[in-house]
CSV table of C-alpha atoms and ligand atoms in Angstrom, one decimal:
chain,number,residue,atom,x,y,z
A,1,UNK,CA,-22.7,19.2,16.0
A,2,UNK,CA,-21.1,16.1,14.4
A,3,UNK,CA,-20.1,13.5,17.0
A,4,UNK,CA,-17.3,10.9,17.0
A,5,UNK,CA,-16.4,7.9,19.1
A,6,UNK,CA,-12.8,6.8,19.2
A,7,UNK,CA,-12.0,3.3,20.5
A,8,UNK,CA,-8.6,3.0,22.2
A,9,UNK,CA,-6.5,5.6,24.1
A,10,UNK,CA,-3.0,5.0,22.7
A,11,UNK,CA,-1.2,7.4,20.5
A,12,UNK,CA,-3.5,6.4,17.5
A,13,UNK,CA,-6.7,7.1,19.4
A,14,UNK,CA,-5.5,10.3,21.2
A,15,UNK,CA,-4.1,11.8,18.1
A,16,UNK,CA,-7.2,11.0,16.1
A,17,UNK,CA,-9.4,12.5,18.8
A,18,UNK,CA,-7.2,15.6,18.7
A,19,UNK,CA,-7.5,15.9,14.9
A,20,UNK,CA,-11.3,15.5,15.0
A,21,UNK,CA,-11.7,18.0,17.9
A,22,UNK,CA,-9.5,20.5,16.0
A,23,UNK,CA,-12.2,20.4,13.3
A,24,UNK,CA,-15.0,21.2,15.8
A,25,UNK,CA,-16.2,17.6,16.2
A,26,UNK,CA,-17.2,16.4,19.7
A,27,UNK,CA,-15.3,13.2,20.6
A,28,UNK,CA,-15.9,10.5,23.1
A,29,UNK,CA,-12.7,8.4,23.6
A,30,UNK,CA,-13.3,5.0,25.1
A,31,UNK,CA,-10.3,3.3,26.8
A,32,UNK,CA,-10.4,0.0,28.7
A,33,UNK,CA,-7.6,0.9,31.2
A,34,UNK,CA,-7.8,3.5,34.0
A,35,UNK,CA,-6.0,6.0,31.8
A,36,UNK,CA,-4.6,6.5,28.3
A,37,UNK,CA,-1.3,5.0,27.0
A,38,UNK,CA,-1.1,1.8,29.0
A,39,UNK,CA,-0.3,-0.7,26.3
A,40,UNK,CA,2.1,-0.2,23.3
A,41,UNK,CA,2.1,3.6,23.9
A,42,UNK,CA,3.0,3.0,27.5
A,43,UNK,CA,6.8,3.1,27.2
A,44,UNK,CA,8.4,5.7,29.5
A,45,UNK,CA,10.2,7.1,26.5
A,46,UNK,CA,9.9,6.7,22.7
A,47,UNK,CA,12.4,7.7,20.1
A,48,UNK,CA,11.4,10.0,17.3
A,49,UNK,CA,13.3,9.4,14.1
A,50,UNK,CA,12.3,8.1,10.6
A,51,UNK,CA,13.5,4.8,9.3
A,52,UNK,CA,14.3,5.3,5.6
A,53,UNK,CA,15.2,2.8,3.0
A,54,UNK,CA,17.5,3.5,0.0
A,55,UNK,CA,14.8,2.7,-2.5
A,56,UNK,CA,12.1,5.3,-2.7
A,57,UNK,CA,8.8,3.8,-1.5
A,58,UNK,CA,5.4,4.7,0.1
A,59,UNK,CA,6.9,3.6,3.4
A,60,UNK,CA,9.6,6.3,3.0
A,61,UNK,CA,7.1,9.0,2.2
A,62,UNK,CA,5.0,8.0,5.2
A,63,UNK,CA,8.1,8.0,7.5
A,64,UNK,CA,9.3,11.4,6.3
A,65,UNK,CA,5.8,13.1,6.3
A,66,UNK,CA,4.9,11.4,9.6
A,67,UNK,CA,8.2,12.5,11.2
A,68,UNK,CA,7.7,16.1,10.1
A,69,UNK,CA,4.0,16.1,11.2
A,70,UNK,CA,4.7,14.7,14.7
A,71,UNK,CA,7.4,17.3,15.3
A,72,UNK,CA,5.2,20.2,14.1
A,73,UNK,CA,2.4,18.9,16.3
A,74,UNK,CA,4.8,18.6,19.4
A,75,UNK,CA,6.2,22.1,18.8
A,76,UNK,CA,2.6,23.5,18.8
A,77,UNK,CA,1.3,21.7,21.9
A,78,UNK,CA,1.5,23.9,25.1
A,79,UNK,CA,4.3,23.1,27.5
A,80,UNK,CA,5.6,20.2,25.3
A,81,UNK,CA,9.1,21.0,26.4
A,82,UNK,CA,8.2,19.1,29.6
A,83,UNK,CA,7.9,15.8,27.7
A,84,UNK,CA,9.7,16.2,24.4
A,85,UNK,CA,13.2,17.0,23.3
A,86,UNK,CA,15.2,17.4,20.1
A,87,UNK,CA,18.5,15.8,21.1
A,88,UNK,CA,19.5,14.3,17.7
A,89,UNK,CA,20.2,10.7,16.8
A,90,UNK,CA,23.3,8.9,15.5
A,91,UNK,CA,22.8,5.7,13.6
A,92,UNK,CA,26.1,3.9,13.8
A,93,UNK,CA,27.6,2.4,10.6
A,94,UNK,CA,28.0,-0.9,12.5
A,95,UNK,CA,28.6,-3.0,9.4
A,96,UNK,CA,29.5,-2.7,5.7
A,97,UNK,CA,25.9,-2.9,4.7
A,98,UNK,CA,24.8,-0.1,7.0
A,99,UNK,CA,27.8,2.0,5.8
A,100,UNK,CA,26.7,1.6,2.2
A,101,UNK,CA,23.1,2.4,3.1
A,102,UNK,CA,24.1,5.6,4.9
A,103,UNK,CA,26.3,6.9,2.0
A,104,UNK,CA,23.3,6.4,-0.3
A,105,UNK,CA,20.9,8.1,2.1
A,106,UNK,CA,22.8,11.3,2.3
A,107,UNK,CA,22.6,11.7,-1.4
A,108,UNK,CA,19.0,10.7,-1.8
A,109,UNK,CA,16.7,13.5,-3.0
A,110,UNK,CA,13.8,12.4,-0.8
A,111,UNK,CA,15.8,13.0,2.4
A,112,UNK,CA,17.4,16.4,1.5
A,113,UNK,CA,15.5,18.4,4.1
A,114,UNK,CA,16.5,16.1,6.9
A,115,UNK,CA,20.0,17.6,7.2
A,116,UNK,CA,21.6,14.1,7.5
A,117,UNK,CA,25.4,14.3,8.2
A,118,UNK,CA,27.9,11.5,7.7
A,119,UNK,CA,30.3,11.5,10.7
A,120,UNK,CA,33.6,9.7,11.2
A,121,UNK,CA,34.3,8.0,14.5
A,122,UNK,CA,35.8,11.1,16.2
A,123,UNK,CA,33.1,13.4,15.0
A,124,UNK,CA,30.4,11.0,16.1
A,125,UNK,CA,32.0,10.5,19.5
A,126,UNK,CA,32.2,14.3,20.0
A,127,UNK,CA,28.5,14.8,19.1
A,128,UNK,CA,27.3,11.8,21.1
A,129,UNK,CA,29.4,12.9,24.1
A,130,UNK,CA,30.9,9.5,24.7
A,131,UNK,CA,33.6,7.4,22.8
A,132,UNK,CA,32.1,5.4,20.0
A,133,UNK,CA,33.6,2.5,18.0
A,134,UNK,CA,32.5,3.7,14.6
A,135,UNK,CA,31.1,6.8,12.9
A,136,UNK,CA,27.6,7.0,11.4
A,137,UNK,CA,24.7,9.0,10.2
A,138,UNK,CA,23.6,12.0,12.3
A,139,UNK,CA,20.1,13.4,12.3
A,140,UNK,CA,20.0,16.6,14.3
A,141,UNK,CA,16.2,16.9,14.2
A,142,UNK,CA,15.5,13.6,15.9
A,143,UNK,CA,14.5,13.4,19.5
A,144,UNK,CA,12.4,11.7,22.2
A,145,UNK,CA,9.0,12.0,23.7
A,146,UNK,CA,7.2,10.7,26.8
A,147,UNK,CA,4.2,9.0,25.2
A,148,UNK,CA,1.9,9.1,28.2
A,149,UNK,CA,2.3,12.9,28.6
A,150,UNK,CA,1.8,13.4,24.9
A,151,UNK,CA,-1.4,11.3,24.9
A,152,UNK,CA,-2.8,13.3,27.9
A,153,UNK,CA,-2.0,16.6,26.1
A,154,UNK,CA,-3.7,15.5,23.0
A,155,UNK,CA,-6.9,14.8,24.9
A,156,UNK,CA,-7.0,18.2,26.7
A,157,UNK,CA,-9.6,19.8,24.4
A,158,UNK,CA,-12.9,20.5,26.0
A,159,UNK,CA,-14.5,18.8,22.9
A,160,UNK,CA,-12.9,15.5,24.0
A,161,UNK,CA,-14.5,13.3,26.8
A,162,UNK,CA,-12.2,10.5,27.9
A,163,UNK,CA,-14.2,7.5,29.3
A,164,UNK,CA,-11.7,5.1,30.9
A,165,UNK,CA,-12.1,1.6,32.5
A,166,UNK,CA,-14.6,0.9,29.7
A,167,UNK,CA,-14.3,-1.8,27.1
A,168,UNK,CA,-16.0,-1.4,23.7
A,169,UNK,CA,-17.7,-4.6,22.6
A,170,UNK,CA,-19.3,-4.0,19.3
A,171,UNK,CA,-20.2,-1.4,16.7
A,172,UNK,CA,-23.4,-1.5,14.7
A,173,UNK,CA,-25.3,1.0,12.5
A,174,UNK,CA,-28.9,1.9,13.5
A,175,UNK,CA,-30.9,4.5,11.6
A,176,UNK,CA,-27.8,6.1,10.0
A,177,UNK,CA,-26.0,6.4,13.3
A,178,UNK,CA,-23.2,4.2,14.7
A,179,UNK,CA,-23.9,2.7,18.1
A,180,UNK,CA,-21.0,1.3,20.2
A,181,UNK,CA,-21.9,-1.1,23.0
A,182,UNK,CA,-19.6,-1.3,26.0
A,183,UNK,CA,-19.1,-3.9,28.8
A,184,UNK,CA,-20.2,-1.6,31.6
A,185,UNK,CA,-23.0,0.4,29.9
A,186,UNK,CA,-23.8,2.4,33.0
A,187,UNK,CA,-20.4,4.2,32.7
A,188,UNK,CA,-21.5,5.7,29.4
A,189,UNK,CA,-24.5,8.0,28.8
A,190,UNK,CA,-26.7,6.9,25.9
A,191,UNK,CA,-25.8,10.0,23.9
A,192,UNK,CA,-22.0,9.1,24.2
A,193,UNK,CA,-22.6,5.7,22.7
A,194,UNK,CA,-24.0,7.1,19.4
A,195,UNK,CA,-22.1,9.0,16.7
A,196,UNK,CA,-21.9,9.7,13.0
A,197,UNK,CA,-18.2,8.8,13.0
A,198,UNK,CA,-16.4,5.9,14.8
A,199,UNK,CA,-12.7,5.4,14.6
A,200,UNK,CA,-11.3,2.0,15.7
A,201,UNK,CA,-7.9,2.6,17.3
A,202,UNK,CA,-7.4,-0.6,19.4
A,203,UNK,CA,-4.2,-1.8,17.8
A,204,UNK,CA,-3.7,-5.6,17.9
A,205,UNK,CA,-7.3,-6.2,19.0
A,206,UNK,CA,-9.1,-4.6,16.0
A,207,UNK,CA,-10.3,-8.0,14.8
A,208,UNK,CA,-12.6,-8.0,17.8
A,209,UNK,CA,-15.0,-5.9,15.6
A,210,UNK,CA,-16.4,-7.9,12.8
A,211,UNK,CA,-16.0,-5.0,10.4
A,212,UNK,CA,-12.2,-5.6,10.6
A,213,UNK,CA,-12.3,-9.4,10.1
A,214,UNK,CA,-9.9,-9.3,7.1
A,215,UNK,CA,-7.3,-7.1,8.8
A,216,UNK,CA,-4.0,-8.9,9.0
A,217,UNK,CA,-2.2,-7.9,12.2
A,218,UNK,CA,0.6,-9.7,13.9
A,219,UNK,CA,1.5,-8.9,17.6
A,220,UNK,CA,5.2,-8.4,18.0
A,221,UNK,CA,6.5,-8.5,21.6
A,222,UNK,CA,9.1,-5.9,22.5
A,223,UNK,CA,10.9,-5.5,25.8
A,224,UNK,CA,12.4,-2.1,26.8
A,225,UNK,CA,14.8,-1.7,29.7
A,226,UNK,CA,15.9,1.4,31.6
A,227,UNK,CA,18.6,2.0,34.1
A,228,UNK,CA,19.7,4.8,36.4
A,229,UNK,CA,22.2,7.3,34.9
A,230,UNK,CA,25.7,7.7,36.3
A,231,UNK,CA,28.2,10.6,36.1
A,232,UNK,CA,29.7,8.8,33.1
A,233,UNK,CA,26.4,8.0,31.3
A,234,UNK,CA,25.0,11.6,31.8
A,235,UNK,CA,27.6,12.6,29.1
A,236,UNK,CA,25.4,10.9,26.4
A,237,UNK,CA,23.9,13.8,24.4
A,238,UNK,CA,22.1,12.1,21.6
A,239,UNK,CA,20.1,8.9,20.9
A,240,UNK,CA,22.7,6.3,19.8
A,241,UNK,CA,21.4,3.5,17.6
A,242,UNK,CA,22.9,0.3,16.1
A,243,UNK,CA,20.2,-2.5,15.7
A,244,UNK,CA,19.2,-1.3,19.2
A,245,UNK,CA,19.1,2.1,20.8
A,246,UNK,CA,20.2,3.9,24.0
A,247,UNK,CA,18.7,7.3,25.0
A,248,UNK,CA,20.4,10.2,26.7
A,249,UNK,CA,19.5,10.5,30.4
A,250,UNK,CA,15.9,11.7,31.0
A,251,UNK,CA,15.0,12.5,34.6
A,252,UNK,CA,18.0,10.4,35.7
A,253,UNK,CA,17.2,7.3,33.6
A,254,UNK,CA,18.3,5.9,30.2
A,255,UNK,CA,16.2,3.7,28.0
A,256,UNK,CA,17.7,0.8,26.1
A,257,UNK,CA,15.9,-1.4,23.7
A,258,UNK,CA,14.3,-3.1,22.1
A,259,UNK,CA,13.7,-6.8,21.6
A,260,UNK,CA,11.5,-8.0,18.6
A,261,UNK,CA,9.5,-11.3,18.8
A,262,UNK,CA,6.6,-11.8,16.4
A,263,UNK,CA,3.6,-13.8,17.8
A,264,UNK,CA,5.3,-14.0,21.3
A,265,UNK,CA,2.4,-13.4,23.8
A,266,UNK,CA,4.4,-13.9,27.0
A,267,UNK,CA,3.5,-10.9,29.2
A,268,UNK,CA,6.3,-11.4,31.8
A,269,UNK,CA,9.6,-9.6,31.4
A,270,UNK,CA,12.5,-11.8,30.4
A,271,UNK,CA,16.0,-11.8,31.8
A,272,UNK,CA,17.3,-13.0,28.4
A,273,UNK,CA,15.8,-9.9,26.7
A,274,UNK,CA,17.3,-7.7,29.4
A,275,UNK,CA,20.7,-9.2,28.7
A,276,UNK,CA,20.2,-8.8,24.9
A,277,UNK,CA,19.4,-5.1,25.4
A,278,UNK,CA,22.4,-4.6,27.7
A,279,UNK,CA,24.7,-6.5,25.3
A,280,UNK,CA,23.7,-4.0,22.6
A,281,UNK,CA,24.6,-1.2,25.0
A,282,UNK,CA,27.9,-2.8,25.6
A,283,UNK,CA,28.6,-3.0,21.9
A,284,UNK,CA,27.6,0.6,21.3
A,285,UNK,CA,29.1,2.3,24.3
A,286,UNK,CA,31.3,-0.1,26.4
A,287,UNK,CA,32.5,2.7,28.8
A,288,UNK,CA,28.9,3.4,29.8
A,289,UNK,CA,28.1,-0.3,30.2
A,290,UNK,CA,31.0,-0.7,32.6
A,291,UNK,CA,29.5,1.9,35.0
A,292,UNK,CA,25.8,1.0,35.1
A,293,UNK,CA,24.2,-0.1,38.3
A,294,UNK,CA,22.7,-3.4,37.3
A,295,UNK,CA,20.4,-3.3,40.4
A,296,UNK,CA,18.7,-0.3,38.9
A,297,UNK,CA,17.7,-2.0,35.7
A,298,UNK,CA,13.9,-2.2,35.0
A,299,UNK,CA,11.9,-3.7,32.2
A,300,UNK,CA,8.6,-3.4,30.4
A,301,UNK,CA,6.9,-5.5,27.8
A,302,UNK,CA,4.6,-4.3,25.1
A,303,UNK,CA,3.2,-5.4,21.7
A,304,UNK,CA,3.6,-3.7,18.4
A,305,UNK,CA,0.8,-4.3,15.9
A,306,UNK,CA,2.5,-5.2,12.6
A,307,UNK,CA,0.7,-5.5,9.2
A,308,UNK,CA,1.9,-7.7,6.4
A,309,UNK,CA,3.3,-4.8,4.3
A,310,UNK,CA,4.6,-2.8,7.4
A,311,UNK,CA,2.3,0.1,6.6
A,312,UNK,CA,-0.4,1.2,9.1
A,313,UNK,CA,-4.2,0.8,8.5
A,314,UNK,CA,-5.5,4.3,8.3
A,315,UNK,CA,-8.8,5.3,6.6
A,316,UNK,CA,-12.3,4.3,5.9
A,317,UNK,CA,-13.5,0.6,5.9
A,318,UNK,CA,-15.2,-1.2,3.1
A,319,UNK,CA,-18.1,-3.6,3.8
A,320,UNK,CA,-16.5,-7.0,3.6
A,321,UNK,CA,-19.7,-9.0,3.3
A,322,UNK,CA,-21.0,-6.9,0.4
A,323,UNK,CA,-17.6,-6.9,-1.3
A,324,UNK,CA,-17.4,-10.7,-1.1
A,325,UNK,CA,-21.0,-11.2,-2.3
A,326,UNK,CA,-20.7,-8.8,-5.2
A,327,UNK,CA,-17.0,-8.2,-6.1
A,328,UNK,CA,-16.5,-5.1,-8.2
A,329,UNK,CA,-14.6,-5.0,-11.5
A,330,UNK,CA,-10.8,-4.3,-11.3
A,331,UNK,CA,-11.4,-0.9,-12.8
A,332,UNK,CA,-14.5,0.1,-10.8
A,333,UNK,CA,-15.0,3.6,-9.7
A,334,UNK,CA,-14.0,3.9,-6.0
A,335,UNK,CA,-17.1,5.9,-5.2
A,336,UNK,CA,-19.2,2.9,-6.3
A,337,UNK,CA,-17.6,0.6,-3.7
A,338,UNK,CA,-19.6,-0.4,-0.6
A,339,UNK,CA,-17.9,2.0,1.9
A,340,UNK,CA,-19.0,1.8,5.5
A,341,UNK,CA,-19.8,5.5,5.8
A,342,UNK,CA,-18.4,7.0,8.9
A,343,UNK,CA,-16.4,4.0,10.1
A,344,UNK,CA,-12.6,4.3,10.1
A,345,UNK,CA,-9.5,2.5,11.4
A,346,UNK,CA,-6.2,4.0,12.8
A,347,UNK,CA,-4.0,1.0,13.7
A,348,UNK,CA,-1.1,-1.3,12.7
A,349,UNK,CA,1.6,1.2,13.5
A,350,UNK,CA,4.3,-1.4,14.2
A,351,UNK,CA,7.6,0.0,15.6
A,352,UNK,CA,7.1,3.6,14.6
A,353,UNK,CA,3.7,4.7,15.9
A,354,UNK,CA,4.9,8.0,17.4
A,355,UNK,CA,5.8,9.0,13.8
A,356,UNK,CA,3.0,7.4,11.8
A,357,UNK,CA,-0.1,7.5,14.1
A,358,UNK,CA,-0.6,11.3,14.4
A,359,UNK,CA,-0.4,11.8,10.6
A,360,UNK,CA,-2.8,8.9,10.2
A,361,UNK,CA,-5.2,10.6,12.6
A,362,UNK,CA,-5.0,13.8,10.6
A,363,UNK,CA,-5.7,11.9,7.4
A,364,UNK,CA,-8.8,10.3,9.0
A,365,UNK,CA,-10.1,13.5,10.5
A,366,UNK,CA,-9.7,15.3,7.1
A,367,UNK,CA,-11.6,12.6,5.3
A,368,UNK,CA,-14.3,12.3,8.0
A,369,UNK,CA,-14.9,16.1,8.5
A,370,UNK,CA,-14.8,17.4,4.9
A,371,UNK,CA,-13.5,14.7,2.5
A,372,UNK,CA,-10.2,16.5,2.4
A,373,UNK,CA,-7.0,14.5,1.7
A,374,UNK,CA,-4.0,15.6,3.8
A,375,UNK,CA,-1.6,13.1,2.0
A,376,UNK,CA,-1.2,12.2,-1.7
A,377,UNK,CA,-4.0,10.1,-3.2
A,378,UNK,CA,-1.3,7.3,-3.7
A,379,UNK,CA,-0.3,7.3,0.0
A,380,UNK,CA,-4.0,7.4,1.2
A,381,UNK,CA,-4.7,4.3,-1.0
A,382,UNK,CA,-1.6,2.5,0.4
A,383,UNK,CA,-2.9,3.1,3.9
A,384,UNK,CA,-6.5,2.1,3.4
A,385,UNK,CA,-7.5,-0.6,6.0
A,386,UNK,CA,-9.4,-2.6,3.4
A,387,UNK,CA,-6.4,-3.0,1.0
A,388,UNK,CA,-5.7,-6.6,2.1
A,389,UNK,CA,-9.3,-7.6,1.5
A,390,UNK,CA,-9.2,-6.1,-2.0
A,391,UNK,CA,-5.8,-7.8,-2.8
A,392,UNK,CA,-7.2,-11.1,-1.6
A,393,UNK,CA,-10.1,-10.6,-4.1
A,394,UNK,CA,-7.6,-10.1,-6.9
A,395,UNK,CA,-8.2,-6.3,-7.0
A,396,UNK,CA,-4.7,-5.0,-6.4
A,397,UNK,CA,-5.0,-2.3,-9.0
A,398,UNK,CA,-8.2,-1.1,-7.4
A,399,UNK,CA,-6.6,-1.2,-3.9
A,400,UNK,CA,-3.7,1.0,-5.2
A,401,UNK,CA,-6.0,3.6,-6.8
A,402,UNK,CA,-8.8,4.1,-4.2
A,403,UNK,CA,-8.1,7.9,-4.2
A,404,UNK,CA,-7.0,8.3,-7.8
A,405,UNK,CA,-8.1,11.6,-9.3
B,1,LIG,C1,8.7,-2.0,23.5
B,1,LIG,C2,8.2,-1.0,22.4
B,1,LIG,C3,9.1,0.1,22.1
B,1,LIG,C4,8.6,1.0,21.1
B,1,LIG,N1,9.4,2.1,20.9
B,1,LIG,C5,9.0,3.0,20.0
B,1,LIG,C6,9.7,4.2,19.7
B,1,LIG,O1,10.8,4.4,20.3
B,1,LIG,N2,9.3,5.1,18.8
B,1,LIG,C7,8.1,4.9,18.1
B,1,LIG,O2,7.7,5.7,17.3
B,1,LIG,N3,7.4,3.8,18.4
B,1,LIG,C8,7.8,2.8,19.2
B,1,LIG,N4,7.0,1.7,19.5
B,1,LIG,C9,5.8,1.5,18.7
B,1,LIG,C10,4.7,2.4,19.3
B,1,LIG,O3,4.7,2.3,20.7
B,1,LIG,C11,3.4,1.9,18.7
B,1,LIG,O4,3.4,1.9,17.3
B,1,LIG,C12,2.2,2.7,19.2
B,1,LIG,O5,2.2,2.9,20.6
B,1,LIG,C13,0.9,2.1,18.8
B,1,LIG,O6,-0.1,3.0,19.3
B,1,LIG,P1,-1.6,2.5,19.2
B,1,LIG,O7,-2.5,3.6,19.8
B,1,LIG,O8,-2.0,2.0,17.9
B,1,LIG,O9,-1.7,1.2,20.2
B,1,LIG,P2,-1.8,1.1,21.8
B,1,LIG,O10,-0.9,2.1,22.4
B,1,LIG,O11,-1.7,-0.3,22.2
B,1,LIG,O12,-3.3,1.6,22.1
B,1,LIG,C14,-4.4,0.8,21.9
B,1,LIG,C15,-5.4,1.1,23.0
B,1,LIG,O13,-6.6,0.5,22.7
B,1,LIG,C16,-7.2,0.0,24.0
B,1,LIG,N5,-8.2,-1.0,23.7
B,1,LIG,C17,-8.0,-2.2,23.1
B,1,LIG,N6,-9.3,-2.8,22.9
B,1,LIG,C18,-10.2,-1.9,23.4
B,1,LIG,C19,-11.6,-2.0,23.6
B,1,LIG,N7,-12.3,-3.0,23.1
B,1,LIG,N8,-12.2,-1.0,24.2
B,1,LIG,C20,-11.5,0.1,24.7
B,1,LIG,N9,-10.2,0.2,24.6
B,1,LIG,C21,-9.5,-0.8,24.0
B,1,LIG,C22,-5.9,-0.5,24.7
B,1,LIG,O14,-6.2,-0.6,26.1
B,1,LIG,C23,-4.9,0.5,24.3
B,1,LIG,O15,-4.8,1.6,25.3
B,1,LIG,C24,7.4,0.8,20.4
B,1,LIG,C25,6.6,-0.3,20.7
B,1,LIG,C26,7.0,-1.2,21.7
B,1,LIG,C27,6.1,-2.4,22.0
């Protein structure tokens, strides 16, 4: 039986393990914390909606396909109603630019199946359940998920062994098999350290492995707050977004977020960020803000992993040393490139990992199990984790056509 090792137990690692196990591959998932989803994927609640730009782009295609893939996945997982809900989302038209964008989006052919509806202030307030200051764009299919429960559900296959409290240190190939060394080797049987496939899913720390040295990832600090619901706030029925968002009450709590600070590594929560999140709530729904119990407000900090082009890194790696020593021609055949056979990355999911990571995991599992592409060749090329290295070597055309027919 083919074996795989997945490094990292956030949404990227867990959904990749799920996609590999679905294809009959035995997976060992290595996570340094005591359980899955303790870092970026550790928010109590994550919002599920695609962010679409007016101009058609690979990012739009990824957002739309990823959104639909995550929802199909959630609908198929047993008992997912316990941790997932389709409550809809209203993006408020909070300024003229947003208003123009929304008018364009309803008529965009790419988004036709999304059932977007433009709402005036009264309609938006009726759907949201609370008085709003403006109308906006309503997406009835949007929803929320509890990421920790999702990650646990994704790892429930008997083909997946989750090894926690264990840090992967390095990955090397020996006799055609990848070998992962870990900090506390006694926690991992020798057979669990070796596999034909390794998928690096450790988010902002991927550079720890020399095979990912050219990956350009920026950590972006984000603080989320949550507060106890009140009789007034329980009336919120949908996610309401401006440049921040507030969720409906889930188990008696609302989430409000999220701050955005590139390269800020401060781990402690910040009262200024809390105030910024609450100010956004005040702007969106002043009646709710008036009634919240400020004593109940809690906070959590996490880091998004952001790439330079805002697209994730998902696919097989190229051998950086060989590429630099012997750069290929701009029109080289992709099959002739020095691929690191069996070594993949699923990382760099920025602010939208719940939408982009599961589709990326499926893409990788398809490639690793039977060289099957689950996205278009163009999108698979745009996601390849070695694209920045190829661009740096002046091989942009090659980077864009790695999967050209
Ligand atoms: C505050 C905040 C709010 C967000 N809100 C949303 C939202 O509403 N909707 C949405 O779609 N997205 C949201 N995001 C983005 C989303 O959370 C991320 O894109 C996603 O969680 C990234 O998942 P990941 O698996 O790549 O990373 P992570 O969840 O960080 O997982 C990486 C894992 O790798 C482990 N690891 C690292 N190095 C090693 C090693 N050497 N050995 C073993 N394990 C290792 C870590 O412990 C960690 O568990 C938010 C992000 C933040 C920070």
